[in-house]
PDB file of C-alpha atoms in Angstrom:
ATOM      1  CA  MET A   1      -9.767   1.359 -19.987  1.00 55.00           C
ATOM      2  CA  SER A   2      -8.296   4.094 -17.775  1.00 60.00           C
ATOM      3  CA  SER A   3      -8.662   4.512 -13.778  1.00 56.00           C
ATOM      4  CA  PRO A   4      -7.431   7.157 -11.593  1.00 56.00           C
ATOM      5  CA  ALA A   5      -8.404   4.934  -8.703  1.00 58.00           C
ATOM      6  CA  PHE A   6      -5.852   1.822 -10.758  1.00 62.00           C
ATOM      7  CA  SER A   7      -4.037   0.182 -13.847  1.00 67.00           C
ATOM      8  CA  HIS A   8      -4.114  -2.987 -14.928  1.00 73.00           C
ATOM      9  CA  VAL A   9      -0.798  -4.015 -16.878  1.00 80.00           C
ATOM     10  CA  ALA A  10       2.928  -2.065 -15.582  1.00 81.00           C
ATOM     11  CA  VAL A  11       6.315  -2.151 -17.141  1.00 77.00           C
ATOM     12  CA  VAL A  12       8.622  -2.577 -15.818  1.00 85.00           C
ATOM     13  CA  PRO A  13      11.712  -0.496 -17.531  1.00 85.00           C
ATOM     14  CA  PRO A  14      14.845  -1.657 -18.209  1.00 91.00           C
ATOM     15  CA  GLY A  15      17.675  -1.130 -15.723  1.00 93.00           C
ATOM     16  CA  ALA A  16      15.483  -0.365 -13.157  1.00 94.00           C
ATOM     17  CA  THR A  17      16.006  -1.670  -9.669  1.00 95.00           C
ATOM     18  CA  THR A  18      12.993  -2.840  -7.794  1.00 96.00           C
ATOM     19  CA  ILE A  19      12.167  -2.845  -4.750  1.00 96.00           C
ATOM     20  CA  TYR A  20      10.708  -4.673  -2.681  1.00 96.00           C
ATOM     21  CA  VAL A  21       8.287  -3.848   1.263  1.00 97.00           C
ATOM     22  CA  GLY A  22       7.364  -6.267   2.865  1.00 97.00           C
ATOM     23  CA  GLY A  23       3.513  -6.043   4.454  1.00 97.00           C
ATOM     24  CA  GLN A  24       3.054  -2.367   6.477  1.00 98.00           C
ATOM     25  CA  ASN A  25       0.532  -2.399   9.978  1.00 97.00           C
ATOM     26  CA  ALA A  26      -0.051   0.325  11.474  1.00 98.00           C
ATOM     27  CA  VAL A  27       2.268   0.610  13.993  1.00 97.00           C
ATOM     28  CA  ASP A  28       4.573   2.852  15.385  1.00 97.00           C
ATOM     29  CA  ALA A  29       8.469   3.396  15.918  1.00 94.00           C
ATOM     30  CA  ALA A  30       8.544   1.083  19.295  1.00 95.00           C
ATOM     31  CA  GLY A  31       6.700  -1.140  17.189  1.00 94.00           C
ATOM     32  CA  ALA A  32       2.956  -0.583  19.265  1.00 96.00           C
ATOM     33  CA  LEU A  33      -0.137  -0.692  17.445  1.00 97.00           C
ATOM     34  CA  VAL A  34      -1.604   2.578  16.577  1.00 97.00           C
ATOM     35  CA  GLY A  35      -5.186   3.472  15.317  1.00 97.00           C
ATOM     36  CA  GLY A  36      -7.135   1.335  17.867  1.00 96.00           C
ATOM     37  CA  ALA A  37     -10.503  -0.040  15.942  1.00 96.00           C
ATOM     38  CA  ASP A  38     -10.702   2.101  13.385  1.00 98.00           C
ATOM     39  CA  VAL A  39      -9.669   1.222  10.355  1.00 97.00           C
ATOM     40  CA  ALA A  40      -8.789   4.235   8.294  1.00 97.00           C
ATOM     41  CA  ALA A  41      -6.136   5.463  10.872  1.00 98.00           C
ATOM     42  CA  GLN A  42      -4.304   1.758  10.646  1.00 98.00           C
ATOM     43  CA  SER A  43      -5.179   2.294   6.855  1.00 98.00           C
ATOM     44  CA  THR A  44      -3.292   5.681   6.757  1.00 98.00           C
ATOM     45  CA  ARG A  45       0.192   5.255   9.204  1.00 98.00           C
ATOM     46  CA  ALA A  46       0.307   1.140   7.733  1.00 98.00           C
ATOM     47  CA  LEU A  47       1.200   3.693   4.206  1.00 98.00           C
ATOM     48  CA  ALA A  48       2.750   6.093   5.708  1.00 98.00           C
ATOM     49  CA  ASN A  49       5.307   2.765   6.886  1.00 98.00           C
ATOM     50  CA  ALA A  50       5.698   1.866   3.851  1.00 98.00           C
ATOM     51  CA  LYS A  51       6.420   5.239   2.470  1.00 97.00           C
ATOM     52  CA  THR A  52       8.331   5.609   4.827  1.00 98.00           C
ATOM     53  CA  ALA A  53      10.088   1.954   3.906  1.00 97.00           C
ATOM     54  CA  LEU A  54      10.340   3.554   0.173  1.00 97.00           C
ATOM     55  CA  GLY A  55      12.174   6.464   1.485  1.00 97.00           C
ATOM     56  CA  SER A  56      14.200   4.716   2.390  1.00 97.00           C
ATOM     57  CA  ALA A  57      15.063   2.548  -0.102  1.00 96.00           C
ATOM     58  CA  GLY A  58      15.446   5.427  -2.363  1.00 96.00           C
ATOM     59  CA  ALA A  59      11.504   5.339  -3.839  1.00 96.00           C
ATOM     60  CA  THR A  60       8.158   7.465  -2.877  1.00 95.00           C
ATOM     61  CA  VAL A  61       5.495   6.388  -4.274  1.00 94.00           C
ATOM     62  CA  ALA A  62       4.585   7.564  -7.658  1.00 93.00           C
ATOM     63  CA  ASP A  63       7.802   4.632  -8.792  1.00 94.00           C
ATOM     64  CA  VAL A  64       5.219   2.013  -7.247  1.00 95.00           C
ATOM     65  CA  VAL A  65       4.726  -0.343  -9.370  1.00 94.00           C
ATOM     66  CA  GLN A  66       2.302  -2.564  -7.230  1.00 95.00           C
ATOM     67  CA  TRP A  67      -0.232  -2.784  -3.884  1.00 95.00           C
ATOM     68  CA  THR A  68      -0.829  -4.776  -2.788  1.00 96.00           C
ATOM     69  CA  VAL A  69      -3.454  -4.464   0.600  1.00 96.00           C
ATOM     70  CA  LEU A  70      -4.719  -7.035   2.779  1.00 97.00           C
ATOM     71  CA  PHE A  71      -7.830  -6.062   4.880  1.00 96.00           C
ATOM     72  CA  VAL A  72      -9.652  -8.085   7.954  1.00 97.00           C
ATOM     73  CA  ASP A  73     -12.607  -9.957   7.307  1.00 97.00           C
ATOM     74  CA  GLY A  74     -15.220  -7.240   8.189  1.00 96.00           C
ATOM     75  CA  VAL A  75     -14.021  -3.856   8.348  1.00 97.00           C
ATOM     76  CA  ASP A  76     -15.232  -0.815   6.522  1.00 96.00           C
ATOM     77  CA  ILE A  77     -13.383  -1.695   2.918  1.00 93.00           C
ATOM     78  CA  ALA A  78     -14.534   2.381   2.050  1.00 94.00           C
ATOM     79  CA  ALA A  79     -14.056   3.922   4.966  1.00 95.00           C
ATOM     80  CA  ALA A  80      -9.933   2.076   4.891  1.00 95.00           C
ATOM     81  CA  TYR A  81      -9.713   2.862   1.781  1.00 90.00           C
ATOM     82  CA  GLY A  82     -11.014   6.188   1.000  1.00 92.00           C
ATOM     83  CA  ALA A  83      -8.444   7.308   4.131  1.00 95.00           C
ATOM     84  CA  ILE A  84      -5.204   6.415   1.306  1.00 94.00           C
ATOM     85  CA  ALA A  85      -7.269   6.351  -1.757  1.00 90.00           C
ATOM     86  CA  GLY A  86      -6.033   9.682  -3.121  1.00 89.00           C
ATOM     87  CA  GLU A  87      -2.493   9.336  -2.051  1.00 87.00           C
ATOM     88  CA  LEU A  88      -2.375   5.752  -4.490  1.00 83.00           C
ATOM     89  CA  ALA A  89      -4.189   7.738  -7.548  1.00 78.00           C
ATOM     90  CA  SER A  90      -2.385   9.527  -9.645  1.00 77.00           C
ATOM     91  CA  ASP A  91      -2.884   9.673 -13.915  1.00 77.00           C
ATOM     92  CA  GLU A  92      -1.287   6.238 -14.280  1.00 81.00           C
ATOM     93  CA  PRO A  93      -1.928   4.036 -11.262  1.00 84.00           C
ATOM     94  CA  ALA A  94      -0.026   1.526  -9.814  1.00 90.00           C
ATOM     95  CA  LEU A  95      -1.488  -1.760  -9.668  1.00 90.00           C
ATOM     96  CA  ILE A  96      -3.400  -2.722  -7.047  1.00 91.00           C
ATOM     97  CA  THR A  97      -4.656  -6.299  -5.196  1.00 93.00           C
ATOM     98  CA  ALA A  98      -6.982  -6.047  -3.055  1.00 93.00           C
ATOM     99  CA  ALA A  99      -7.986  -9.216   0.012  1.00 95.00           C
ATOM    100  CA  ARG A 100      -9.410  -9.725   2.864  1.00 96.00           C
ATOM    101  CA  VAL A 101      -7.662 -12.236   5.114  1.00 97.00           C
ATOM    102  CA  ALA A 102      -9.158 -14.319   8.826  1.00 97.00           C
ATOM    103  CA  GLY A 103      -6.141 -12.596  10.509  1.00 97.00           C
ATOM    104  CA  LEU A 104      -2.523 -10.879  10.192  1.00 97.00           C
ATOM    105  CA  GLY A 105       0.479 -11.620  12.153  1.00 95.00           C
ATOM    106  CA  VAL A 106       0.327  -7.967  14.073  1.00 95.00           C
ATOM    107  CA  PRO A 107      -3.291  -8.603  16.606  1.00 95.00           C
ATOM    108  CA  GLY A 108      -5.235  -6.181  15.803  1.00 97.00           C
ATOM    109  CA  ALA A 109      -4.026  -5.229  13.211  1.00 98.00           C
ATOM    110  CA  LEU A 110      -7.036  -4.067  10.525  1.00 98.00           C
ATOM    111  CA  VAL A 111      -4.971  -2.995   7.009  1.00 98.00           C
ATOM    112  CA  GLU A 112      -1.479  -4.256   5.995  1.00 98.00           C
ATOM    113  CA  ILE A 113      -0.199  -2.827   3.452  1.00 98.00           C
ATOM    114  CA  ALA A 114       2.792  -3.890   0.257  1.00 97.00           C
ATOM    115  CA  ALA A 115       4.006  -2.478  -2.366  1.00 97.00           C
ATOM    116  CA  ILE A 116       6.598  -3.674  -5.209  1.00 97.00           C
ATOM    117  CA  ALA A 117       8.604  -0.315  -6.801  1.00 96.00           C
ATOM    118  CA  ALA A 118      10.708   0.368  -9.976  1.00 96.00           C
ATOM    119  CA  VAL A 119      13.263   3.531  -9.401  1.00 95.00           C
ATOM    120  CA  VAL A 120      15.961   4.523 -12.939  1.00 90.00           C
ATOM    121  CA  ARG A 121      18.877   5.545 -11.348  1.00 82.00           C
TER     122      ARG A 121
END
């Protein structure tokens, strides 16, 4: 079964460099949380931070094999995911694991996004 939103399995090609991006929250360059109680705004910023981290290792969203997205219990997941889904969808989308959690390490953070990418160099 095919989906534009996620894949069921991924294979990293031989010789690829694997890049791991730790959980990214909606923080600015100074480490201050942005987006307040707006989960869509926080999701957008957390994804932007993940993209910046990927870029620093020579990868892009197209290289991501797996996304992990954590949402704080009680947030509107449809609004959160809706804000970022367009950037994650593709002809061969990555695997996506999403979970609700009681809280995150950054006080006030509503979402955290991590990634695993593979780049053939």
